C-alpha cells in the first residue's frame, strides 16, 4: 500500500503566511524504511502528524493506496486513519493504565478485535520488542525507562497497521539500546512500511531504503541512502551537522589523501588510505600532504553555517519583545499587583448584570494591552474556564421535580450562576494579563520587595521565586496538555479538534499529563538548586 | 608532574528509597579528577552516571563516603533537558538569577560588558535582552554553560547535556566544551555517544553503580595489542568512526605509533605515513 503526499502545506492557525510545512510531495513504496532528516524546527514532526491525520492540511493531499486521507476539510476517512500508527517523541510518557494489557486494549480498541485476537497481538508485539518475559498483567510504571519506551512502541506495533510513523524513537538511548532498535527495525520492516524522523540517521542509514531531507518546512532532497553519502553538502544545507565520517574526510582532504568529499564507510576509507600509502611508497608522494597547512577547524564552514541558521530562526514575536515592549509590560510588577488587587475588589463589589458586564469589559480591555501572541495565549488559557462556567450554569439550572417535565430547566437559576461566576472569570482574565505581561524575575523582585518585612524568619528569595515560577508554570501546563491531547487522539484514532479530549478518554490524557507536570516541577526545583536557591547551610 | 586532583570522592555510595526498599545506585566509589582533565563517563541507562553526577554537584544527598574539592574551586552542572533549567525570561535575567545568590554577600556588581563577554565566550552573540523562548535547544544549553562560566565554575559536569539536541547543536556544545577544556576547565562529560568520547582523556565506565573501566580513551577504544575486542566493544558500544577506520588499516598491515582517536589526529597520522 503506497503512501503518496502531494503539495502538502501545513500552517499554524496564527501565522498563515509562515507555513510549517510547504510544498512537500513524495511517493513511498510498501515495506520500506524512510528516514526523515532535518534540524530541529525544520517541520519533521509536523509532517509526520500531517501524514497521520493529526493536523489539518492547508493545501495538498495525503493518500494511502491512492485513497485520500481527508474526505473534506476537517473530516478524515476513518478507514484510512486505521491504516497507520504513530509513535511520538518520548513515547514512554504516554503510558497511563494500571496494567500493560490495558495499554494494548486502549490502542487496539478502534480496531474492534475480539479478546483472543487482542491477547494474541499484545503478546506478539511484546515479543517484537524483546519484552516477552514481562507479564501483561504487570503495571507499565514498574518497567525501566527503556522498557517503557519499548512497550509504548509495541502498542503501536500491535495495531498491525501497514504504516508505522515513528518520531525520534531513539532519542536519549544508550549505545546498546540503539543497536537493538536498529535490529528491531529490520524485523518490523518485514511487516510494516516505516517512516522515521531521526537525528541518529547515521545509525539507521545502512538499513534505510529512502531518505527525505527537510529544511525550513520544505523537501530539500528525496534520495537513496547511497546518494546521500555522495552528496554531504546536502547535510550542510539541511543544517543537521557534520558526522564523524565527514569530519575525517575533510581532515584527509586537507592532507591530500582523499579527493572527493563524500561519506565513506570505514572499509572504503581504509581502502583509499591504503591506496594513497602505496602510491607514496612508489615515489608518487601526495605533494599537497607535505605542505598542507594544518588547521583543526576543517568543519568550521559548517559551524558558521549552523550558527547563522540558528540565529536567524523564525521568531514570530521578536518585534514585540525586543524593540519596544508594550505599555503594560514596562510597568513595575508591584504596581501591577496593586492594580490587579484593586480591580478585583471593585469587581467583587459590583452587583447585577451591570456589574458582570462592566467586569467583562474591564477584562477584555485589559487583554487589549497585551501583545498579539499573549492575547492568543490568554484566550487559550481562559477557554476551559468558560466551558466550566457554562457547564456549572447548566447543572445549577436543572430541577428534579418528579412528574413535572415542563420545568426541568430553570433558566433564571442558571443565569444567576453564570452571572456570579462571570465576575470571577473576569478577575481570572485580568490575572492572566498580569501573569503574561510580567516576567519571572520581575514578579520575583516585586514579591521580594513586598515580603521584605519577613526576611529574618522566612526564606523570602525562595518563596518569591517559587511563586513567580508557579505563575509561569500555567502556560507550560497548557502546552503539555496540548501535547498529550494529540497523543490521546492518535491512540484512539478519533479525530478530535486539536487541544480537546473526549470525556471518556480523560484518564488516558490526565495521567500522563500529571506525571509529566510532576517531572517538570522536579526539574524546576533542581534548576533552582543549581542556581543556588536552597535553604542555607545545606550546601557542602 | 603528577596533576593535583581538583575533586575526589572516597567510598561514595548513593541510594534511593522506594517505599521500604533501598536500592543502591552508586556503590563505594573512589575517584579523583585531575585539574584540567576531561573525563567521559559512559554506561547503560540506569548504571548510576546521573546519580554520581548529581551527588558530586551536591544536588542529592549521599549515603556514605566523602567528597573533597580543592579549596577555592567551584563545581557546576548542566543537565539534559535544556527547557527546564532556565528560570528567567531573558538572558540578562537568567544571569541575574544565577549571580544573585552566589554574590549575595559580596554584592559584586557585574557590568553588561562582562556579561556580554561571557555570552560571547559561550558562542552566543546576541543582546542580553534576548527572550529565552527565542533560543533553540542548543542555544539554551550554551546559555546554561554560560551561567556556569559566570559563576566561575572550575569543574563542569555535563549530564548528557547533548542528548536532547540535534546533531548541529550537539556540535556547538561539544566545540564549546573543547574550547573551555583547552582553557583549563576540568570537564566531566556524561554521554552515550562514543563519537563524543574521542576528545576526552579518560573514560569512566559505570555498570550497576560500580566502576567497570577507568583508563585512557585510547585504552578504551583500542584495548591492549593482543586483545581481539576493545573494552568499548566488550560493553556493547559502537567504536568511534576513526577507530573503525584505523582498525581496518591495522588489519591490512599499516602500523601507527600512537593510534589516532579523532579526525584531526587521523589526518596527521596518515599524512606522516604517506610522506
mmCIF file with all atom_site columns, N, CA and C in Angstrom, chain A residues 271-302:
data_model
loop_
_atom_site.group_PDB
_atom_site.id
_atom_site.type_symbol
_atom_site.label_atom_id
_atom_site.label_alt_id
_atom_site.label_comp_id
_atom_site.label_asym_id
_atom_site.label_entity_id
_atom_site.label_seq_id
_atom_site.pdbx_PDB_ins_code
_atom_site.Cartn_x
_atom_site.Cartn_y
_atom_site.Cartn_z
_atom_site.occupancy
_atom_site.B_iso_or_equiv
_atom_site.pdbx_formal_charge
_atom_site.auth_seq_id
_atom_site.auth_comp_id
_atom_site.auth_asym_id
_atom_site.auth_atom_id
_atom_site.pdbx_PDB_model_num
ATOM 1  N N  . UNK A 1 271 ? 40.503 1.671  2.502  1.00 0.00 ? 271 UNK A N  1
ATOM 2  C CA . UNK A 1 271 ? 40.977 1.302  1.171  1.00 0.00 ? 271 UNK A CA 1
ATOM 3  C C  . UNK A 1 271 ? 41.659 2.491  0.498  1.00 0.00 ? 271 UNK A C  1
ATOM 4  N N  . UNK A 1 272 ? 41.007 3.664  0.537  1.00 0.00 ? 272 UNK A N  1
ATOM 5  C CA . UNK A 1 272 ? 41.593 4.847  -0.110 1.00 0.00 ? 272 UNK A CA 1
ATOM 6  C C  . UNK A 1 272 ? 42.905 5.246  0.559  1.00 0.00 ? 272 UNK A C  1
ATOM 7  N N  . UNK A 1 273 ? 42.949 5.106  1.886  1.00 0.00 ? 273 UNK A N  1
ATOM 8  C CA . UNK A 1 273 ? 44.174 5.480  2.599  1.00 0.00 ? 273 UNK A CA 1
ATOM 9  C C  . UNK A 1 273 ? 45.310 4.529  2.189  1.00 0.00 ? 273 UNK A C  1
ATOM 10 N N  . UNK A 1 274 ? 44.980 3.244  2.129  1.00 0.00 ? 274 UNK A N  1
ATOM 11 C CA . UNK A 1 274 ? 45.998 2.262  1.741  1.00 0.00 ? 274 UNK A CA 1
ATOM 12 C C  . UNK A 1 274 ? 46.503 2.555  0.335  1.00 0.00 ? 274 UNK A C  1
ATOM 13 N N  . UNK A 1 275 ? 45.582 2.934  -0.516 1.00 0.00 ? 275 UNK A N  1
ATOM 14 C CA . UNK A 1 275 ? 45.933 3.262  -1.891 1.00 0.00 ? 275 UNK A CA 1
ATOM 15 C C  . UNK A 1 275 ? 46.926 4.421  -1.914 1.00 0.00 ? 275 UNK A C  1
ATOM 16 N N  . UNK A 1 276 ? 46.584 5.476  -1.169 1.00 0.00 ? 276 UNK A N  1
ATOM 17 C CA . UNK A 1 276 ? 47.462 6.653  -1.098 1.00 0.00 ? 276 UNK A CA 1
ATOM 18 C C  . UNK A 1 276 ? 48.816 6.266  -0.531 1.00 0.00 ? 276 UNK A C  1
ATOM 19 N N  . UNK A 1 277 ? 48.798 5.393  0.448  1.00 0.00 ? 277 UNK A N  1
ATOM 20 C CA . UNK A 1 277 ? 50.023 4.962  1.106  1.00 0.00 ? 277 UNK A CA 1
ATOM 21 C C  . UNK A 1 277 ? 50.919 4.217  0.121  1.00 0.00 ? 277 UNK A C  1
ATOM 22 N N  . UNK A 1 278 ? 50.286 3.323  -0.649 1.00 0.00 ? 278 UNK A N  1
ATOM 23 C CA . UNK A 1 278 ? 51.039 2.554  -1.632 1.00 0.00 ? 278 UNK A CA 1
ATOM 24 C C  . UNK A 1 278 ? 51.667 3.483  -2.662 1.00 0.00 ? 278 UNK A C  1
ATOM 25 N N  . UNK A 1 279 ? 50.902 4.470  -3.118 1.00 0.00 ? 279 UNK A N  1
ATOM 26 C CA . UNK A 1 279 ? 51.411 5.437  -4.098 1.00 0.00 ? 279 UNK A CA 1
ATOM 27 C C  . UNK A 1 279 ? 52.574 6.223  -3.543 1.00 0.00 ? 279 UNK A C  1
ATOM 28 N N  . UNK A 1 280 ? 52.463 6.605  -2.259 1.00 0.00 ? 280 UNK A N  1
ATOM 29 C CA . UNK A 1 280 ? 53.518 7.385  -1.624 1.00 0.00 ? 280 UNK A CA 1
ATOM 30 C C  . UNK A 1 280 ? 54.788 6.556  -1.583 1.00 0.00 ? 280 UNK A C  1
ATOM 31 N N  . UNK A 1 281 ? 54.665 5.256  -1.329 1.00 0.00 ? 281 UNK A N  1
ATOM 32 C CA . UNK A 1 281 ? 55.808 4.358  -1.248 1.00 0.00 ? 281 UNK A CA 1
ATOM 33 C C  . UNK A 1 281 ? 56.512 4.269  -2.592 1.00 0.00 ? 281 UNK A C  1
ATOM 34 N N  . UNK A 1 282 ? 55.745 4.332  -3.685 1.00 0.00 ? 282 UNK A N  1
ATOM 35 C CA . UNK A 1 282 ? 56.344 4.171  -5.000 1.00 0.00 ? 282 UNK A CA 1
ATOM 36 C C  . UNK A 1 282 ? 56.783 5.503  -5.582 1.00 0.00 ? 282 UNK A C  1
ATOM 37 N N  . UNK A 1 283 ? 56.951 6.494  -4.727 1.00 0.00 ? 283 UNK A N  1
ATOM 38 C CA . UNK A 1 283 ? 57.516 7.758  -5.174 1.00 0.00 ? 283 UNK A CA 1
ATOM 39 C C  . UNK A 1 283 ? 56.482 8.784  -5.589 1.00 0.00 ? 283 UNK A C  1
ATOM 40 N N  . UNK A 1 284 ? 55.245 8.370  -5.809 1.00 0.00 ? 284 UNK A N  1
ATOM 41 C CA . UNK A 1 284 ? 54.219 9.318  -6.205 1.00 0.00 ? 284 UNK A CA 1
ATOM 42 C C  . UNK A 1 284 ? 53.657 10.007 -4.959 1.00 0.00 ? 284 UNK A C  1
ATOM 43 N N  . UNK A 1 285 ? 54.520 10.653 -4.234 1.00 0.00 ? 285 UNK A N  1
ATOM 44 C CA . UNK A 1 285 ? 54.064 11.219 -2.960 1.00 0.00 ? 285 UNK A CA 1
ATOM 45 C C  . UNK A 1 285 ? 52.973 12.253 -3.163 1.00 0.00 ? 285 UNK A C  1
ATOM 46 N N  . UNK A 1 286 ? 52.047 12.225 -2.286 1.00 0.00 ? 286 UNK A N  1
ATOM 47 C CA . UNK A 1 286 ? 50.972 13.203 -2.359 1.00 0.00 ? 286 UNK A CA 1
ATOM 48 C C  . UNK A 1 286 ? 51.550 14.560 -2.021 1.00 0.00 ? 286 UNK A C  1
ATOM 49 N N  . UNK A 1 287 ? 51.763 15.352 -3.051 1.00 0.00 ? 287 UNK A N  1
ATOM 50 C CA . UNK A 1 287 ? 52.512 16.593 -2.897 1.00 0.00 ? 287 UNK A CA 1
ATOM 51 C C  . UNK A 1 287 ? 51.897 17.508 -1.870 1.00 0.00 ? 287 UNK A C  1
ATOM 52 N N  . UNK A 1 288 ? 50.600 17.573 -1.910 1.00 0.00 ? 288 UNK A N  1
ATOM 53 C CA . UNK A 1 288 ? 49.950 18.535 -1.024 1.00 0.00 ? 288 UNK A CA 1
ATOM 54 C C  . UNK A 1 288 ? 50.068 18.135 0.439  1.00 0.00 ? 288 UNK A C  1
ATOM 55 N N  . UNK A 1 289 ? 50.380 16.849 0.666  1.00 0.00 ? 289 UNK A N  1
ATOM 56 C CA . UNK A 1 289 ? 50.413 16.395 2.049  1.00 0.00 ? 289 UNK A CA 1
ATOM 57 C C  . UNK A 1 289 ? 51.497 17.093 2.847  1.00 0.00 ? 289 UNK A C  1
ATOM 58 N N  . UNK A 1 290 ? 52.667 17.307 2.211  1.00 0.00 ? 290 UNK A N  1
ATOM 59 C CA . UNK A 1 290 ? 53.801 17.844 2.956  1.00 0.00 ? 290 UNK A CA 1
ATOM 60 C C  . UNK A 1 290 ? 53.602 19.291 3.335  1.00 0.00 ? 290 UNK A C  1
ATOM 61 N N  . UNK A 1 291 ? 53.043 20.053 2.400  1.00 0.00 ? 291 UNK A N  1
ATOM 62 C CA . UNK A 1 291 ? 52.936 21.476 2.714  1.00 0.00 ? 291 UNK A CA 1
ATOM 63 C C  . UNK A 1 291 ? 51.528 21.886 3.125  1.00 0.00 ? 291 UNK A C  1
ATOM 64 N N  . UNK A 1 292 ? 50.714 20.883 3.399  1.00 0.00 ? 292 UNK A N  1
ATOM 65 C CA . UNK A 1 292 ? 49.350 21.225 3.797  1.00 0.00 ? 292 UNK A CA 1
ATOM 66 C C  . UNK A 1 292 ? 49.395 21.981 5.127  1.00 0.00 ? 292 UNK A C  1
ATOM 67 N N  . UNK A 1 293 ? 48.885 23.157 5.127  1.00 0.00 ? 293 UNK A N  1
ATOM 68 C CA . UNK A 1 293 ? 48.861 23.895 6.381  1.00 0.00 ? 293 UNK A CA 1
ATOM 69 C C  . UNK A 1 293 ? 47.769 23.288 7.236  1.00 0.00 ? 293 UNK A C  1
ATOM 70 N N  . UNK A 1 294 ? 48.150 22.907 8.429  1.00 0.00 ? 294 UNK A N  1
ATOM 71 C CA . UNK A 1 294 ? 47.206 22.181 9.251  1.00 0.00 ? 294 UNK A CA 1
ATOM 72 C C  . UNK A 1 294 ? 46.273 23.128 9.995  1.00 0.00 ? 294 UNK A C  1
ATOM 73 N N  . UNK A 1 295 ? 45.055 22.820 9.949  1.00 0.00 ? 295 UNK A N  1
ATOM 74 C CA . UNK A 1 295 ? 44.124 23.553 10.804 1.00 0.00 ? 295 UNK A CA 1
ATOM 75 C C  . UNK A 1 295 ? 43.132 22.563 11.366 1.00 0.00 ? 295 UNK A C  1
ATOM 76 N N  . UNK A 1 296 ? 42.763 22.762 12.585 1.00 0.00 ? 296 UNK A N  1
ATOM 77 C CA . UNK A 1 296 ? 41.845 21.805 13.202 1.00 0.00 ? 296 UNK A CA 1
ATOM 78 C C  . UNK A 1 296 ? 40.397 22.214 12.975 1.00 0.00 ? 296 UNK A C  1
ATOM 79 N N  . UNK A 1 297 ? 40.231 23.293 12.264 1.00 0.00 ? 297 UNK A N  1
ATOM 80 C CA . UNK A 1 297 ? 38.850 23.765 12.084 1.00 0.00 ? 297 UNK A CA 1
ATOM 81 C C  . UNK A 1 297 ? 38.279 23.411 10.735 1.00 0.00 ? 297 UNK A C  1
ATOM 82 N N  . UNK A 1 298 ? 38.540 22.206 10.294 1.00 0.00 ? 298 UNK A N  1
ATOM 83 C CA . UNK A 1 298 ? 38.114 21.843 8.940  1.00 0.00 ? 298 UNK A CA 1
ATOM 84 C C  . UNK A 1 298 ? 36.613 21.832 8.777  1.00 0.00 ? 298 UNK A C  1
ATOM 85 N N  . UNK A 1 299 ? 35.912 21.799 9.863  1.00 0.00 ? 299 UNK A N  1
ATOM 86 C CA . UNK A 1 299 ? 34.456 21.833 9.735  1.00 0.00 ? 299 UNK A CA 1
ATOM 87 C C  . UNK A 1 299 ? 33.914 23.217 10.067 1.00 0.00 ? 299 UNK A C  1
ATOM 88 N N  . UNK A 1 300 ? 34.828 24.161 10.121 1.00 0.00 ? 300 UNK A N  1
ATOM 89 C CA . UNK A 1 300 ? 34.439 25.497 10.556 1.00 0.00 ? 300 UNK A CA 1
ATOM 90 C C  . UNK A 1 300 ? 33.352 26.076 9.667  1.00 0.00 ? 300 UNK A C  1
ATOM 91 N N  . UNK A 1 301 ? 33.463 25.785 8.383  1.00 0.00 ? 301 UNK A N  1
ATOM 92 C CA . UNK A 1 301 ? 32.462 26.340 7.470  1.00 0.00 ? 301 UNK A CA 1
ATOM 93 C C  . UNK A 1 301 ? 31.070 25.855 7.855  1.00 0.00 ? 301 UNK A C  1
ATOM 94 N N  . UNK A 1 302 ? 31.024 24.611 8.280  1.00 0.00 ? 302 UNK A N  1
ATOM 95 C CA . UNK A 1 302 ? 29.732 24.082 8.695  1.00 0.00 ? 302 UNK A CA 1
ATOM 96 C C  . UNK A 1 302 ? 29.240 24.789 9.937  1.00 0.00 ? 302 UNK A C  1
#
